[in-house]
């Protein structure tokens, strides 16, 4: 299951992402957390100290390795250099399975011990001084998009992605990669403005979206959110002494989290789990190809000097049934 957390900057999406990861780990659910935000705070929210979090190997810095591995023996991809962030898998590509080791996880993943379990953590890496004025942050998140495009995941294993803030999430096709998107919104006009943007884009592409209220102080706040987002409002989180302590660097047992917050996390889990029944691998693959062709035409062909449309394997559909098969042995499948 692929879950995305989005929202306005400062809405608390990183905090809620980390709580959801902790909840899954405490229930024994295999979980991979991905920090794809320009502000890299997910590691610290999961309990790493600042120095340890800053020392994590960024996926962006391992992009050549990631491309080389995922390319496999795909005859439509002539070299790793002509792979871009949207390059889709096809016959001969290597796929990523969360339950198996692979060079991508070996190079970039960090195991985060939690009180009641553990999580695998991947980070895109921060925006550095060398990037200023010459690069956009989506050059970093391209590694995550490639990973999600080549991921074969099952129902009872989770990838939780803390996305970049605001409408920047739409600067790539990555917003269509999730089985469920949780949009974190504060009970303010600015807090729900991102919701309106996201709602329209999400519905155009059939992306499941639910709103998670945060920093809700009273019934008036809750009523405001209900009036603005309607039935899309799933749950709401209020003030948490547990979260405030964590933000101050004081770790408390996860079991000490308030019961209403624990119940809200169970609701998120149940909602995400139920989304599996609505998975449409054929549409998922078609959307992948759609954004690849758009990127190829707008900049990819010029940058690589190749016709990237030729990378599309029209007979290939990513599917759960591909799990357990070696990348070099993949053949076209139908949903």
Tab-separated table of C-alpha atoms in Angstrom, residues 187-331:
chain	number	residue	atom	x	y	z
A	187	UNK	CA	-8.959	24.867	10.404
A	188	UNK	CA	-8.107	28.138	8.632
A	189	UNK	CA	-8.748	29.596	5.191
A	190	UNK	CA	-5.115	29.065	4.230
A	191	UNK	CA	-5.270	25.595	5.701
A	192	UNK	CA	-8.015	24.465	3.331
A	193	UNK	CA	-6.775	26.339	0.251
A	194	UNK	CA	-4.401	23.509	-0.695
A	195	UNK	CA	-7.299	21.082	-0.283
A	196	UNK	CA	-9.283	22.804	-3.018
A	197	UNK	CA	-6.352	22.642	-5.426
A	198	UNK	CA	-5.584	19.046	-4.597
A	199	UNK	CA	-9.226	17.944	-4.702
A	200	UNK	CA	-9.693	19.021	-8.307
A	201	UNK	CA	-6.450	17.467	-9.561
A	202	UNK	CA	-7.015	14.293	-7.581
A	203	UNK	CA	-10.524	13.777	-8.926
A	204	UNK	CA	-9.364	14.355	-12.507
A	205	UNK	CA	-6.992	11.398	-12.120
A	206	UNK	CA	-9.079	9.198	-9.827
A	207	UNK	CA	-6.759	9.671	-6.855
A	208	UNK	CA	-8.429	8.697	-3.532
A	209	UNK	CA	-8.243	11.675	-1.161
A	210	UNK	CA	-9.301	12.166	2.451
A	211	UNK	CA	-8.725	15.177	4.663
A	212	UNK	CA	-7.094	14.885	8.083
A	213	UNK	CA	-7.783	17.894	10.270
A	214	UNK	CA	-4.914	19.011	12.473
A	215	UNK	CA	-4.488	21.540	15.283
A	216	UNK	CA	-8.230	21.434	15.862
A	217	UNK	CA	-8.897	23.110	19.202
A	218	UNK	CA	-12.669	23.033	19.597
A	219	UNK	CA	-16.040	22.318	17.995
A	220	UNK	CA	-15.908	25.614	16.121
A	221	UNK	CA	-12.673	24.529	14.402
A	222	UNK	CA	-14.225	21.166	13.566
A	223	UNK	CA	-17.372	22.787	12.195
A	224	UNK	CA	-15.267	25.058	9.982
A	225	UNK	CA	-13.438	22.095	8.466
A	226	UNK	CA	-16.689	20.232	7.882
A	227	UNK	CA	-18.183	23.240	6.123
A	228	UNK	CA	-15.134	23.624	3.878
A	229	UNK	CA	-14.280	20.037	2.951
A	230	UNK	CA	-17.548	18.189	3.557
A	231	UNK	CA	-17.487	14.405	3.439
A	232	UNK	CA	-13.791	14.370	2.557
A	233	UNK	CA	-13.008	15.065	6.233
A	234	UNK	CA	-11.987	11.761	7.770
A	235	UNK	CA	-10.596	12.505	11.247
A	236	UNK	CA	-9.189	15.414	13.211
A	237	UNK	CA	-6.257	15.748	15.592
A	238	UNK	CA	-6.129	18.349	18.344
A	239	UNK	CA	-3.387	19.488	20.686
A	240	UNK	CA	-1.101	16.676	21.832
A	241	UNK	CA	1.228	16.848	24.819
A	242	UNK	CA	2.965	13.784	23.361
A	243	UNK	CA	3.720	15.555	20.078
A	244	UNK	CA	4.800	18.746	21.837
A	245	UNK	CA	7.250	16.750	23.970
A	246	UNK	CA	8.675	15.091	20.851
A	247	UNK	CA	9.148	18.495	19.214
A	248	UNK	CA	11.160	19.507	22.281
A	249	UNK	CA	13.347	16.435	21.956
A	250	UNK	CA	11.678	14.477	24.752
A	251	UNK	CA	10.735	10.926	23.696
A	252	UNK	CA	7.705	9.423	25.394
A	253	UNK	CA	6.390	5.863	24.964
A	254	UNK	CA	4.114	5.595	21.940
A	255	UNK	CA	1.580	3.887	24.188
A	256	UNK	CA	1.302	7.197	26.076
A	257	UNK	CA	-0.207	8.917	23.024
A	258	UNK	CA	-3.737	10.060	23.845
A	259	UNK	CA	-6.409	7.466	23.109
A	260	UNK	CA	-8.337	9.787	20.785
A	261	UNK	CA	-5.206	10.207	18.678
A	262	UNK	CA	-4.585	6.461	18.668
A	263	UNK	CA	-8.149	5.912	17.517
A	264	UNK	CA	-7.670	8.472	14.745
A	265	UNK	CA	-4.570	6.579	13.590
A	266	UNK	CA	-6.579	3.353	13.547
A	267	UNK	CA	-9.126	5.100	11.338
A	268	UNK	CA	-6.363	6.176	8.948
A	269	UNK	CA	-5.079	2.608	8.852
A	270	UNK	CA	-8.519	1.100	8.201
A	271	UNK	CA	-9.217	3.649	5.464
A	272	UNK	CA	-5.879	3.046	3.760
A	273	UNK	CA	-6.254	-0.713	4.005
A	274	UNK	CA	-9.712	-0.600	2.443
A	275	UNK	CA	-8.301	1.278	-0.567
A	276	UNK	CA	-6.592	-1.926	-1.700
A	277	UNK	CA	-9.888	-3.287	-2.976
A	278	UNK	CA	-10.137	-0.349	-5.395
A	279	UNK	CA	-6.664	-0.794	-6.871
A	280	UNK	CA	-6.646	-0.580	-10.641
A	281	UNK	CA	-3.206	-1.615	-11.870
A	282	UNK	CA	-4.105	-0.988	-15.500
A	283	UNK	CA	-5.104	2.608	-14.838
A	284	UNK	CA	-2.055	3.011	-12.610
A	285	UNK	CA	0.204	1.920	-15.465
A	286	UNK	CA	-1.643	4.104	-17.987
A	287	UNK	CA	-1.165	7.165	-15.770
A	288	UNK	CA	2.516	6.326	-15.444
A	289	UNK	CA	2.842	6.255	-19.226
A	290	UNK	CA	0.749	9.429	-19.598
A	291	UNK	CA	3.110	11.482	-17.438
A	292	UNK	CA	6.177	9.912	-19.012
A	293	UNK	CA	5.056	10.960	-22.489
A	294	UNK	CA	4.281	14.482	-21.229
A	295	UNK	CA	7.705	14.831	-19.642
A	296	UNK	CA	9.416	13.341	-22.678
A	297	UNK	CA	7.787	15.843	-25.020
A	298	UNK	CA	8.253	18.889	-22.786
A	299	UNK	CA	11.907	18.431	-21.768
A	300	UNK	CA	13.080	14.812	-21.611
A	301	UNK	CA	13.761	14.259	-25.302
A	302	UNK	CA	15.792	17.452	-25.553
A	303	UNK	CA	17.772	16.714	-22.404
A	304	UNK	CA	18.671	13.126	-23.283
A	305	UNK	CA	18.830	13.431	-27.079
A	306	UNK	CA	16.617	10.350	-27.364
A	307	UNK	CA	13.016	9.568	-28.240
A	308	UNK	CA	11.800	8.624	-24.777
A	309	UNK	CA	8.375	7.589	-26.058
A	310	UNK	CA	10.144	4.486	-27.367
A	311	UNK	CA	10.712	3.412	-23.749
A	312	UNK	CA	7.012	2.602	-23.340
A	313	UNK	CA	6.227	-1.118	-23.420
A	314	UNK	CA	2.601	-1.035	-24.557
A	315	UNK	CA	1.996	-4.645	-23.581
A	316	UNK	CA	3.195	-4.277	-20.007
A	317	UNK	CA	0.959	-3.709	-16.986
A	318	UNK	CA	2.468	-3.451	-13.524
A	319	UNK	CA	0.678	-5.905	-11.275
A	320	UNK	CA	0.916	-7.564	-7.888
A	321	UNK	CA	1.218	-10.947	-9.614
A	322	UNK	CA	4.706	-9.908	-10.743
A	323	UNK	CA	5.975	-10.180	-7.157
A	324	UNK	CA	8.489	-12.954	-6.673
A	325	UNK	CA	9.730	-12.991	-10.261
A	326	UNK	CA	13.231	-11.906	-11.179
A	327	UNK	CA	13.456	-8.641	-13.086
A	328	UNK	CA	15.258	-10.128	-16.047
A	329	UNK	CA	12.468	-12.687	-16.452
A	330	UNK	CA	9.543	-10.273	-16.520
A	331	UNK	CA	7.171	-10.498	-19.433
